[in-house]
Amino acid sequence: MASRYVLVVEDDADVRGMVVDYLRRSCPDVREACDGAEALAILEAAGPPSVVLTDIVMPGVLGTTVAEYLRVAGAASVPLAFVTGSPEMAPEGGTVFPKPAKLQALRDFVISHMKPLRA
């Protein structure tokens, strides 16, 4: 059974905290990663999430690498949005929220892509 968590990947602790706190009002399981390497560790341990919000430019592993990991791992259908100050680095055709992103817009994206629970 697919996991029903939201993964937020952001190296700026203040931004990450704000997004995570806002999303937790609507989503019971929001996990956070401070960089791409931590995101990959979460994905390996917990399996694919319902939705991913990731920055692109972070120390070490980039958000685009997190997206590529999902594709290679067979989870390319996981909805992913780049929340970034470098929208020009986002893959063509991807969902992008330029920083500073509106919290309501991020929440709406997450809610619209959450998979329904299976009995």
Tab-separated table of C-alpha atoms in Angstrom:
chain	number	residue	atom	x	y	z
A	1	MET	CA	0.000	0.000	0.000
A	2	ALA	CA	1.329	3.444	-0.938
A	3	SER	CA	2.433	5.791	1.799
A	4	ARG	CA	0.282	8.815	2.470
A	5	TYR	CA	2.848	11.330	3.518
A	6	VAL	CA	3.967	14.640	2.106
A	7	LEU	CA	7.702	15.291	1.802
A	8	VAL	CA	8.980	18.871	2.063
A	9	VAL	CA	12.636	19.348	1.063
A	10	GLU	CA	14.077	22.778	1.871
A	11	ASP	CA	17.487	23.839	3.179
A	12	ASP	CA	16.260	27.103	4.732
A	13	ALA	CA	15.017	26.034	8.172
A	14	ASP	CA	12.670	29.021	8.558
A	15	VAL	CA	11.011	28.467	5.179
A	16	ARG	CA	10.807	24.701	5.734
A	17	GLY	CA	9.271	25.177	9.182
A	18	MET	CA	6.672	27.609	7.868
A	19	VAL	CA	5.632	25.301	5.006
A	20	VAL	CA	5.566	22.181	7.187
A	21	ASP	CA	3.549	23.874	9.949
A	22	TYR	CA	1.031	25.193	7.423
A	23	LEU	CA	0.626	21.844	5.655
A	24	ARG	CA	0.194	19.937	8.930
A	25	ARG	CA	-3.085	21.793	9.446
A	26	SER	CA	-4.514	19.785	6.526
A	27	CYS	CA	-2.243	16.751	6.134
A	28	PRO	CA	-1.670	14.344	9.000
A	29	ASP	CA	1.794	13.162	7.929
A	30	VAL	CA	4.206	15.797	6.653
A	31	ARG	CA	7.873	14.822	6.726
A	32	GLU	CA	10.719	17.239	6.234
A	33	ALA	CA	14.240	17.056	4.879
A	34	CYS	CA	16.887	19.763	5.209
A	35	ASP	CA	18.557	18.793	1.934
A	36	GLY	CA	18.421	16.371	-0.970
A	37	ALA	CA	20.553	13.734	0.763
A	38	GLU	CA	18.151	13.580	3.716
A	39	ALA	CA	15.220	13.440	1.279
A	40	LEU	CA	16.760	10.430	-0.484
A	41	ALA	CA	17.235	8.688	2.875
A	42	ILE	CA	13.574	9.288	3.771
A	43	LEU	CA	12.418	8.026	0.372
A	44	GLU	CA	14.520	4.877	0.697
A	45	ALA	CA	13.261	4.166	4.215
A	46	ALA	CA	9.596	5.128	3.852
A	47	GLY	CA	8.866	4.496	0.195
A	48	PRO	CA	7.281	6.945	-2.191
A	49	PRO	CA	5.172	9.741	-0.706
A	50	SER	CA	1.877	11.053	-1.981
A	51	VAL	CA	3.396	14.443	-2.874
A	52	VAL	CA	6.847	16.096	-2.846
A	53	LEU	CA	7.631	19.806	-2.535
A	54	THR	CA	11.332	20.465	-3.063
A	55	ASP	CA	13.705	23.338	-3.450
A	56	ILE	CA	16.145	22.945	-6.332
A	57	VAL	CA	19.355	24.607	-5.154
A	58	MET	CA	20.552	23.069	-1.892
A	59	PRO	CA	23.950	22.054	-0.556
A	60	GLY	CA	24.975	18.617	-1.802
A	61	VAL	CA	22.125	16.827	-3.554
A	62	LEU	CA	19.892	19.079	-5.694
A	63	GLY	CA	16.115	18.914	-5.829
A	64	THR	CA	16.353	17.829	-9.460
A	65	THR	CA	18.278	14.769	-8.249
A	66	VAL	CA	15.426	13.962	-5.854
A	67	ALA	CA	13.037	14.122	-8.823
A	68	GLU	CA	15.326	11.865	-10.858
A	69	TYR	CA	15.498	9.373	-7.975
A	70	LEU	CA	11.707	9.118	-7.961
A	71	ARG	CA	11.698	8.486	-11.715
A	72	VAL	CA	14.370	5.805	-11.557
A	73	ALA	CA	12.734	4.185	-8.503
A	74	GLY	CA	9.526	3.728	-10.468
A	75	ALA	CA	7.704	6.501	-8.637
A	76	ALA	CA	7.615	9.031	-11.472
A	77	SER	CA	3.864	9.397	-10.983
A	78	VAL	CA	4.380	10.986	-7.552
A	79	PRO	CA	3.304	14.626	-7.927
A	80	LEU	CA	6.309	16.874	-7.401
A	81	ALA	CA	6.586	20.645	-7.334
A	82	PHE	CA	9.728	22.720	-7.240
A	83	VAL	CA	9.514	25.585	-4.732
A	84	THR	CA	12.547	27.575	-5.730
A	85	GLY	CA	14.317	30.860	-6.130
A	86	SER	CA	15.813	29.436	-9.336
A	87	PRO	CA	12.791	28.543	-11.474
A	88	GLU	CA	14.958	28.569	-14.605
A	89	MET	CA	16.640	25.393	-13.293
A	90	ALA	CA	13.383	23.422	-13.106
A	91	PRO	CA	12.903	20.680	-15.688
A	92	GLU	CA	10.683	21.723	-18.556
A	93	GLY	CA	7.031	20.934	-17.991
A	94	GLY	CA	7.427	20.595	-14.224
A	95	THR	CA	5.297	22.353	-11.649
A	96	VAL	CA	7.145	25.365	-10.258
A	97	PHE	CA	6.315	27.738	-7.432
A	98	PRO	CA	8.802	30.643	-7.499
A	99	LYS	CA	9.891	31.849	-4.064
A	100	PRO	CA	8.408	33.392	-2.111
A	101	ALA	CA	5.581	30.935	-2.709
A	102	LYS	CA	2.166	31.500	-1.230
A	103	LEU	CA	1.430	28.909	1.458
A	104	GLN	CA	-2.178	28.550	0.309
A	105	ALA	CA	-1.021	27.711	-3.234
A	106	LEU	CA	1.323	25.010	-1.907
A	107	ARG	CA	-1.443	23.581	0.269
A	108	ASP	CA	-3.860	23.564	-2.662
A	109	PHE	CA	-1.299	21.691	-4.796
A	110	VAL	CA	-0.745	19.100	-2.065
A	111	ILE	CA	-4.437	18.578	-1.320
A	112	SER	CA	-5.317	18.284	-5.002
A	113	HIS	CA	-2.743	15.502	-5.450
A	114	MET	CA	-3.262	13.455	-2.297
A	115	LYS	CA	-4.261	9.907	-3.162
A	116	PRO	CA	-7.452	8.663	-1.521
A	117	LEU	CA	-7.078	6.043	1.189
A	118	ARG	CA	-7.746	2.461	0.140
A	119	ALA	CA	-9.706	0.147	2.381
